[in-house]
């Protein structure tokens, strides 16, 4: 048993980067990632009494982060009256940036991030947790509240979808061959 | 070999995302959110503590009233023996008195620490409360201790009090005071000797000055020892 003030601070110190990374990969937007991180830890603080098993603290916090991120995106969808215009602008600037980078052949992370954003939230979450945050199938299943088998199957599908999208994009073959 | 690899789930290409340049959060954001969490949490902890204190006070008052009522009845019935027994049961003997002036004039170590904290924090109340915090530890008075400490669980406080029982309070001295970046918190490094020893020991206490006047002390102590 530890007193709550130090526990919440310890949890924050231990996991704020994981939460921020997840949020940034999920949104590709610094401000939104900060909002999600802040809201996640406020929720953690309010619901700390629900954390019975300390060994599951990481998956518990990441599941809150995931729900917060999904909620934020859902709200944005409802509030966004001009989705096409905004999306076009966003895509335009992003495309410009990633094309430049691809042409310069310096880095391709922004290209993959762009494709990741187009995956549906469930697949996106699985890719982030499994491939980028290197969580186990079991941990990922805990966060998503589904079976381990479903995580494995959906992770395969998500990776294949990503690969397919990337192959469609100009320049990807060249990048893969040049590895 | 190439075909075989193609059938396996290879997701190394995704890993380039780990190298994105802006992956980590800004330190300013991290520190700001940490301060916010600490502040909100301390406030809610203090609120719940003050509520539980109020309930305890109400409980004590109700007990006192019922005791007086029993006493009154015993006198009414001209049964003085019952009254005497009840007087002995009242917890008056466990009440401690803390006179800050007496403490400062009778204990040079308290006096010196009082002056140093006052000089550093410009808060008479905070300096007084720190001395009272130490005196509560010295007297083993858990309820008094809770007034000044963030720690509020008896099973953690008792081991700390036991540890302080071995401390020679007259050797207590402040070695260093470090303001944290998250003001208004200050870390006090104090030195002391244990009874019947001359070896000097050090410990750190974190003092949070809540509203520029009142304070709470947090002392890291492994109560499992």
Short mmCIF file of C-alpha atoms in Angstrom, two decimals:
data_model
loop_
_atom_site.label_atom_id
_atom_site.label_comp_id
_atom_site.label_asym_id
_atom_site.label_seq_id
_atom_site.Cartn_x
_atom_site.Cartn_y
_atom_site.Cartn_z
CA UNK A 1 0.00 0.00 0.00
CA UNK A 2 1.31 3.43 -0.91
CA UNK A 3 -0.32 6.77 -0.40
CA UNK A 4 -2.04 8.16 -3.47
CA UNK A 5 -0.07 11.40 -3.87
CA UNK A 6 3.20 9.61 -4.43
CA UNK A 7 1.59 6.80 -6.41
CA UNK A 8 0.09 9.10 -9.03
CA UNK A 9 3.37 10.95 -9.37
CA UNK A 10 5.24 7.70 -9.78
CA UNK A 11 2.76 6.51 -12.40
CA UNK A 12 3.12 9.79 -14.23
CA UNK A 13 6.92 9.63 -14.18
CA UNK A 14 6.86 6.03 -15.34
CA UNK A 15 4.30 6.22 -18.11
CA UNK A 16 3.87 9.78 -19.37
CA UNK A 17 6.15 9.09 -22.32
CA UNK A 18 4.31 5.90 -23.27
CA UNK A 19 1.00 7.73 -23.16
CA UNK A 20 2.38 10.65 -25.17
CA UNK A 21 3.98 8.35 -27.76
CA UNK A 22 0.74 6.44 -28.19
CA UNK A 23 -1.21 9.68 -28.54
CA UNK A 24 1.22 11.17 -31.02
CA UNK A 25 1.25 8.07 -33.21
CA UNK A 26 -2.52 7.94 -33.01
CA UNK A 27 -3.11 11.57 -33.97
CA UNK A 28 0.16 12.77 -35.52
CA UNK A 29 -0.60 16.08 -33.85
CA UNK A 30 1.46 17.48 -31.00
CA UNK A 31 -1.33 19.55 -29.41
CA UNK A 32 -3.78 16.68 -29.54
CA UNK A 33 -1.19 14.32 -28.09
CA UNK A 34 -0.68 16.75 -25.19
CA UNK A 35 -4.45 17.04 -24.66
CA UNK A 36 -4.85 13.27 -24.63
CA UNK A 37 -1.91 12.83 -22.25
CA UNK A 38 -3.31 15.43 -19.86
CA UNK A 39 -6.83 14.01 -19.94
CA UNK A 40 -5.50 10.48 -19.49
CA UNK A 41 -3.64 11.31 -16.30
CA UNK A 42 -6.54 13.30 -14.87
CA UNK A 43 -8.69 10.19 -15.44
CA UNK A 44 -5.98 8.00 -13.92
CA UNK A 45 -5.97 10.21 -10.82
CA UNK A 46 -9.75 10.15 -10.45
CA UNK A 47 -9.98 6.39 -10.93
CA UNK A 48 -6.87 5.30 -9.11
CA UNK A 49 -8.94 3.34 -6.61
CA UNK A 50 -9.91 1.01 -9.47
CA UNK A 51 -6.31 -0.06 -9.99
CA UNK A 52 -6.25 -3.21 -7.87
CA UNK A 53 -3.43 -5.05 -9.58
CA UNK A 54 -0.25 -2.99 -9.79
CA UNK A 55 1.31 -5.41 -12.26
CA UNK A 56 -1.31 -4.29 -14.78
CA UNK A 57 -0.75 -0.57 -14.29
CA UNK A 58 0.77 -0.08 -17.73
CA UNK A 59 -2.03 -1.75 -19.65
CA UNK A 60 -4.59 0.00 -17.43
CA UNK A 61 -3.14 3.44 -18.18
CA UNK A 62 -2.72 2.71 -21.89
CA UNK A 63 -6.32 1.52 -22.13
CA UNK A 64 -7.41 4.87 -20.67
CA UNK A 65 -5.16 6.66 -23.18
CA UNK A 66 -6.60 4.62 -26.03
CA UNK A 67 -10.20 5.36 -25.00
CA UNK A 68 -9.38 9.04 -24.57
CA UNK A 69 -7.79 9.20 -28.02
CA UNK A 70 -10.70 7.41 -29.68
CA UNK A 71 -13.19 9.69 -27.90
CA UNK A 72 -11.30 12.79 -29.00
CA UNK A 73 -11.32 11.69 -32.62
CA UNK A 74 -15.01 10.83 -32.40
CA UNK A 75 -15.81 14.29 -31.01
CA UNK A 76 -13.73 15.92 -33.71
CA UNK A 77 -15.63 14.04 -36.38
CA UNK A 78 -18.93 15.33 -35.00
CA UNK A 79 -17.72 18.88 -34.64
CA UNK A 80 -15.97 19.11 -37.95
CA UNK A 81 -18.35 20.81 -40.37
CA UNK A 82 -15.82 21.09 -43.13
CA UNK A 83 -14.10 17.74 -43.11
CA UNK A 84 -13.16 17.70 -46.78
CA UNK A 85 -11.57 21.11 -46.82
CA UNK A 86 -9.62 20.49 -43.65
CA UNK A 87 -8.61 17.02 -44.72
CA UNK A 88 -7.51 18.27 -48.11
CA UNK A 89 -5.42 21.00 -46.51
CA UNK A 90 -3.99 18.58 -44.03
CA UNK A 91 -3.25 15.99 -46.67
CA UNK A 92 -1.83 18.58 -48.98
CA UNK A 93 0.71 19.87 -46.48
CA UNK A 94 1.48 16.39 -45.30
CA UNK A 95 1.81 15.07 -48.84
CA UNK A 96 4.08 17.92 -49.75
CA UNK A 97 6.25 17.26 -46.75
CA UNK A 98 6.41 13.51 -47.24
CA UNK A 99 7.06 13.81 -50.99
CA UNK A 100 9.94 16.11 -50.28
CA UNK A 101 11.33 13.74 -47.76
CA UNK A 102 10.89 10.79 -50.06
CA UNK A 103 12.61 12.63 -52.86
CA UNK A 104 15.42 13.57 -50.56
CA UNK A 105 15.51 9.89 -49.53
CA UNK A 106 16.41 10.90 -45.99
CA UNK A 107 13.57 9.50 -43.92
CA UNK A 108 10.29 7.78 -44.53
CA UNK A 109 8.69 7.90 -41.11
CA UNK A 110 6.26 10.63 -42.12
CA UNK A 111 5.10 8.51 -45.04
CA UNK A 112 4.34 5.56 -42.78
CA UNK A 113 2.71 7.85 -40.21
CA UNK A 114 0.43 9.21 -42.89
CA UNK A 115 -0.68 5.74 -43.92
CA UNK A 116 -1.07 4.74 -40.27
CA UNK A 117 -3.51 7.61 -39.79
CA UNK A 118 -5.69 6.18 -42.55
CA UNK A 119 -6.08 2.84 -40.81
CA UNK A 120 -9.24 2.49 -38.76
CA UNK A 121 -8.67 3.28 -35.06
CA UNK A 122 -8.73 -0.36 -33.96
CA UNK A 123 -6.02 -1.42 -36.42
CA UNK A 124 -4.06 1.77 -35.74
CA UNK A 125 -4.10 1.04 -32.01
CA UNK A 126 -2.90 -2.53 -32.53
CA UNK A 127 -0.03 -1.42 -34.78
CA UNK A 128 1.04 1.24 -32.26
CA UNK A 129 0.90 -1.08 -29.29
CA UNK A 130 2.41 -4.17 -30.90
CA UNK A 131 4.89 -2.83 -33.42
CA UNK A 132 5.89 0.53 -31.96
CA UNK A 133 5.43 0.19 -28.22
CA UNK A 134 6.40 -3.50 -28.40
CA UNK A 135 3.67 -4.72 -26.08
CA UNK A 136 2.92 -8.43 -26.00
CA UNK A 137 -0.19 -9.94 -27.54
CA UNK A 138 -1.52 -10.52 -24.03
CA UNK A 139 -0.97 -6.89 -22.96
CA UNK A 140 -2.52 -5.60 -26.17
CA UNK A 141 -5.54 -7.85 -25.65
CA UNK A 142 -5.92 -6.47 -22.10
CA UNK A 143 -5.88 -2.90 -23.36
CA UNK A 144 -8.38 -3.55 -26.13
CA UNK A 145 -10.55 -5.85 -24.06
CA UNK A 146 -10.53 -8.61 -26.67
CA UNK A 147 -9.04 -12.07 -27.09
CA UNK A 148 -5.37 -12.69 -27.84
CA UNK A 149 -6.37 -14.55 -31.00
CA UNK A 150 -8.21 -11.50 -32.28
CA UNK A 151 -5.19 -9.31 -31.57
CA UNK A 152 -2.93 -11.66 -33.57
CA UNK A 153 -5.29 -11.85 -36.52
CA UNK A 154 -6.01 -8.12 -36.57
CA UNK A 155 -2.34 -7.26 -36.23
CA UNK A 156 -1.59 -9.36 -39.33
CA UNK A 157 -4.37 -7.64 -41.21
CA UNK A 158 -3.29 -4.20 -40.09
CA UNK A 159 0.35 -4.74 -41.07
CA UNK A 160 -0.69 -6.13 -44.45
CA UNK A 161 -3.00 -3.18 -45.00
CA UNK A 162 -0.20 -0.78 -44.15
CA UNK A 163 2.20 -2.56 -46.46
CA UNK A 164 -0.34 -2.55 -49.28
CA UNK A 165 -1.03 1.18 -48.88
CA UNK A 166 2.65 1.94 -48.84
CA UNK A 167 3.29 -0.11 -51.97
CA UNK A 168 0.58 1.84 -53.75
CA UNK A 169 2.34 5.07 -52.94
CA UNK A 170 4.94 6.25 -55.33
CA UNK A 171 8.51 5.72 -54.27
CA UNK A 172 7.92 3.03 -51.66
CA UNK A 173 9.31 0.18 -53.82
CA UNK A 174 12.38 2.21 -54.36
CA UNK A 175 12.74 2.80 -50.64
CA UNK A 176 12.29 -0.88 -49.78
CA UNK A 177 14.72 -2.01 -52.44
CA UNK A 178 17.27 0.53 -51.34
CA UNK A 179 17.32 -0.94 -47.77
CA UNK B 1 14.59 -17.92 -48.79
CA UNK B 2 13.17 -14.68 -50.06
CA UNK B 3 9.74 -16.26 -50.61
CA UNK B 4 9.78 -17.80 -47.16
CA UNK B 5 10.47 -14.43 -45.55
CA UNK B 6 7.63 -12.87 -47.47
CA UNK B 7 5.18 -15.27 -45.80
CA UNK B 8 6.31 -14.29 -42.31
CA UNK B 9 4.90 -11.19 -40.65
CA UNK B 10 7.68 -8.73 -41.11
CA UNK B 11 6.88 -5.33 -39.73
CA UNK B 12 10.33 -3.83 -39.46
CA UNK B 13 9.34 -1.16 -41.98
CA UNK B 14 7.00 0.34 -39.36
CA UNK B 15 9.89 0.77 -36.94
CA UNK B 16 11.13 3.83 -38.79
CA UNK B 17 8.33 5.67 -36.94
CA UNK B 18 10.26 5.18 -33.74
CA UNK B 19 12.89 7.47 -35.20
CA UNK B 20 10.56 10.37 -35.85
CA UNK B 21 12.30 13.47 -34.53
CA UNK B 22 9.51 14.92 -32.37
CA UNK B 23 8.58 11.72 -30.57
CA UNK B 24 9.18 12.86 -27.00
CA UNK B 25 6.99 15.48 -25.32
CA UNK B 26 8.28 18.98 -24.57
CA UNK B 27 9.84 19.18 -21.13
CA UNK B 28 7.83 22.33 -20.42
CA UNK B 29 4.61 20.40 -21.02
CA UNK B 30 5.79 17.42 -18.95
CA UNK B 31 6.73 19.62 -15.97
CA UNK B 32 3.56 21.70 -16.19
CA UNK B 33 1.31 18.63 -16.21
CA UNK B 34 3.26 17.06 -13.35
CA UNK B 35 2.78 20.20 -11.25
CA UNK B 36 -0.92 20.21 -12.07
CA UNK B 37 -1.35 16.57 -11.08
CA UNK B 38 0.55 17.07 -7.84
CA UNK B 39 -1.48 20.15 -6.96
CA UNK B 40 -4.88 18.63 -7.73
CA UNK B 41 -3.96 15.48 -5.86
CA UNK B 42 -2.70 17.26 -2.76
CA UNK B 43 -5.82 19.42 -2.67
CA UNK B 44 -8.16 16.44 -2.93
CA UNK B 45 -6.12 14.56 -0.33
CA UNK B 46 -6.30 17.53 2.06
CA UNK B 47 -10.03 17.85 1.47
CA UNK B 48 -10.69 14.21 2.29
CA UNK B 49 -8.40 14.47 5.30
CA UNK B 50 -10.19 17.56 6.61
CA UNK B 51 -13.53 15.77 6.17
CA UNK B 52 -12.32 12.76 8.10
CA UNK B 53 -10.93 15.08 10.78
CA UNK B 54 -14.31 16.78 11.07
CA UNK B 55 -16.01 13.41 11.44
CA UNK B 56 -13.52 12.46 14.15
CA UNK B 57 -14.17 15.73 15.98
CA UNK B 58 -17.93 15.14 15.79
CA UNK B 59 -17.37 11.63 17.14
CA UNK B 60 -15.27 12.92 20.04
CA UNK B 61 -17.85 15.62 20.85
CA UNK B 62 -20.68 13.05 20.83
CA UNK B 63 -18.66 10.78 23.10
CA UNK B 64 -17.96 13.66 25.47
CA UNK B 65 -21.64 14.61 25.57
CA UNK B 66 -22.72 11.04 26.30
CA UNK B 67 -20.06 10.74 29.02
CA UNK B 68 -21.22 13.96 30.64
CA UNK B 69 -24.79 12.74 30.43
CA UNK B 70 -23.88 9.50 32.21
CA UNK B 71 -21.99 11.52 34.82
CA UNK B 72 -24.94 13.81 35.27
CA UNK B 73 -27.23 10.82 35.73
CA UNK B 74 -24.85 9.28 38.24
CA UNK B 75 -24.87 12.46 40.33
CA UNK B 76 -28.61 12.66 40.03
CA UNK B 77 -28.89 9.16 41.41
CA UNK B 78 -26.44 10.01 44.21
CA UNK B 79 -24.09 7.33 43.06
CA UNK B 80 -20.66 8.99 43.16
CA UNK B 81 -18.73 5.77 42.55
CA UNK B 82 -20.15 5.48 39.02
CA UNK B 83 -19.15 9.08 38.32
CA UNK B 84 -15.59 8.55 39.50
CA UNK B 85 -15.15 5.53 37.25
CA UNK B 86 -16.37 7.43 34.21
CA UNK B 87 -14.03 10.36 34.86
CA UNK B 88 -11.13 7.93 34.80
CA UNK B 89 -12.27 6.62 31.40
CA UNK B 90 -12.22 10.02 29.68
CA UNK B 91 -9.23 10.50 27.40
CA UNK B 92 -8.12 13.79 29.01
CA UNK B 93 -4.78 12.32 30.02
CA UNK B 94 -3.88 11.59 26.37
CA UNK B 95 -4.24 15.22 25.28
CA UNK B 96 -0.88 16.84 24.55
CA UNK B 97 -0.19 20.51 24.78
CA UNK B 98 2.08 22.23 22.36
CA UNK B 99 3.14 25.68 23.36
CA UNK B 100 5.35 26.99 20.60
CA UNK B 101 6.91 29.66 22.84
CA UNK B 102 7.86 27.07 25.44
CA UNK B 103 9.27 24.78 22.78
CA UNK B 104 11.37 27.53 21.23
CA UNK B 105 12.72 28.81 24.52
CA UNK B 106 13.46 25.37 26.01
CA UNK B 107 14.97 23.72 22.93
CA UNK B 108 17.85 25.53 21.23
CA UNK B 109 17.76 23.12 18.27
CA UNK B 110 14.10 23.95 17.60
CA UNK B 111 14.83 27.63 18.01
CA UNK B 112 17.66 27.56 15.48
CA UNK B 113 15.64 25.62 12.90
CA UNK B 114 12.68 27.94 13.46
CA UNK B 115 14.83 30.98 12.67
CA UNK B 116 16.33 29.42 9.57
CA UNK B 117 12.98 28.36 8.13
CA UNK B 118 11.48 31.74 8.92
CA UNK B 119 14.35 33.47 7.14
CA UNK B 120 14.02 31.23 4.10
CA UNK B 121 10.22 31.08 3.77
CA UNK B 122 9.20 34.39 5.39
CA UNK B 123 6.36 32.43 6.97
CA UNK B 124 6.07 32.41 10.78
CA UNK B 125 3.28 29.86 10.55
CA UNK B 126 5.34 27.49 8.41
CA UNK B 127 8.33 27.75 10.78
CA UNK B 128 6.09 27.12 13.81
CA UNK B 129 4.36 24.21 12.14
CA UNK B 130 7.66 22.55 11.29
CA UNK B 131 8.70 22.69 14.97
CA UNK B 132 5.30 21.32 15.99
CA UNK B 133 5.68 18.55 13.41
CA UNK B 134 8.97 17.48 15.03
CA UNK B 135 7.52 17.78 18.53
CA UNK B 136 4.55 15.60 17.53
CA UNK B 137 7.03 12.97 16.33
CA UNK B 138 8.98 13.30 19.57
CA UNK B 139 5.86 12.83 21.67
CA UNK B 140 4.55 10.06 19.43
CA UNK B 141 1.31 11.97 18.96
CA UNK B 142 -0.19 10.60 15.76
CA UNK B 143 -3.19 12.95 15.61
CA UNK B 144 -1.00 16.03 16.07
CA UNK B 145 1.45 14.65 13.50
CA UNK B 146 -1.33 14.31 10.91
CA UNK B 147 -2.02 18.04 11.16
CA UNK B 148 1.30 18.78 9.54
CA UNK B 149 2.08 15.77 7.41
CA UNK B 150 0.84 14.49 4.09
CA UNK B 151 1.10 11.01 5.60
CA UNK B 152 -2.26 10.06 7.08
CA UNK B 153 -2.24 6.32 7.55
CA UNK B 154 -1.44 5.10 11.08
CA UNK B 155 0.36 1.96 9.96
CA UNK B 156 2.89 4.12 8.12
CA UNK B 157 3.19 6.80 10.81
CA UNK B 158 3.91 4.42 13.69
CA UNK B 159 7.19 3.08 12.22
CA UNK B 160 8.30 6.66 11.56
CA UNK B 161 7.56 7.63 15.17
CA UNK B 162 9.46 4.55 16.36
CA UNK B 163 12.40 5.61 14.26
CA UNK B 164 12.31 9.13 15.71
CA UNK B 165 12.24 7.68 19.25
CA UNK B 166 15.91 6.88 18.78
CA UNK B 167 16.75 10.41 17.65
CA UNK B 168 18.38 12.89 20.01
CA UNK B 169 16.17 15.89 19.22
CA UNK B 170 18.67 18.34 20.68
CA UNK B 171 21.10 17.46 17.89
CA UNK B 172 18.66 18.26 15.08
CA UNK B 173 19.94 20.91 12.70
CA UNK B 174 19.16 22.08 9.19
CA UNK B 175 22.04 21.43 6.85
CA UNK B 176 20.55 22.63 3.63
CA UNK B 177 17.39 24.08 2.18
CA UNK B 178 16.65 23.61 -1.50
CA UNK B 179 13.67 25.20 -3.19
CA UNK B 180 12.20 22.88 -5.76
CA UNK B 181 11.47 24.11 -9.24
CA UNK B 182 7.85 23.38 -8.41
CA UNK B 183 7.66 26.16 -5.86
CA UNK B 184 6.44 26.53 -3.15
CA UNK B 185 8.06 23.27 -2.10
CA UNK B 186 11.30 23.16 -0.23
CA UNK B 187 13.54 20.24 0.61
CA UNK B 188 15.05 20.42 4.10
CA UNK B 189 18.10 18.31 4.68
CA UNK B 190 18.47 17.83 8.41
CA UNK B 191 21.26 16.27 10.41
CA UNK B 192 20.92 14.54 13.77
CA UNK B 193 22.48 11.99 16.06
CA UNK B 194 20.81 8.96 17.48
CA UNK B 195 20.69 8.62 21.25
CA UNK B 196 23.94 7.33 22.77
CA UNK B 197 25.82 7.73 19.50
CA UNK B 198 27.96 10.46 18.02
CA UNK B 199 27.60 9.45 14.38
CA UNK B 200 25.78 12.06 12.38
CA UNK B 201 22.95 11.06 10.08
CA UNK B 202 21.06 12.96 7.43
CA UNK B 203 17.49 12.83 6.22
CA UNK B 204 15.39 14.83 3.80
CA UNK B 205 11.99 16.31 4.44
CA UNK B 206 9.90 17.94 1.77
CA UNK B 207 7.89 20.88 2.95
CA UNK B 208 5.05 22.10 0.79
CA UNK B 209 3.89 25.58 1.70
CA UNK B 210 0.28 25.37 0.60
CA UNK B 211 -0.92 28.93 0.49
CA UNK B 212 2.26 30.78 1.32
CA UNK B 213 1.41 30.35 5.01
CA UNK B 214 0.40 26.82 5.99
CA UNK B 215 2.51 23.83 5.17
CA UNK B 216 2.59 20.06 4.87
CA UNK B 217 5.59 17.85 5.40
CA UNK B 218 6.36 14.81 3.34
CA UNK B 219 9.06 12.54 4.63
CA UNK B 220 10.18 9.61 2.57
CA UNK B 221 10.36 6.68 4.94
CA UNK B 222 10.30 2.99 4.24
CA UNK B 223 7.62 1.90 6.69
CA UNK B 224 8.09 -1.75 5.70
CA UNK B 225 11.49 -1.89 7.45
#
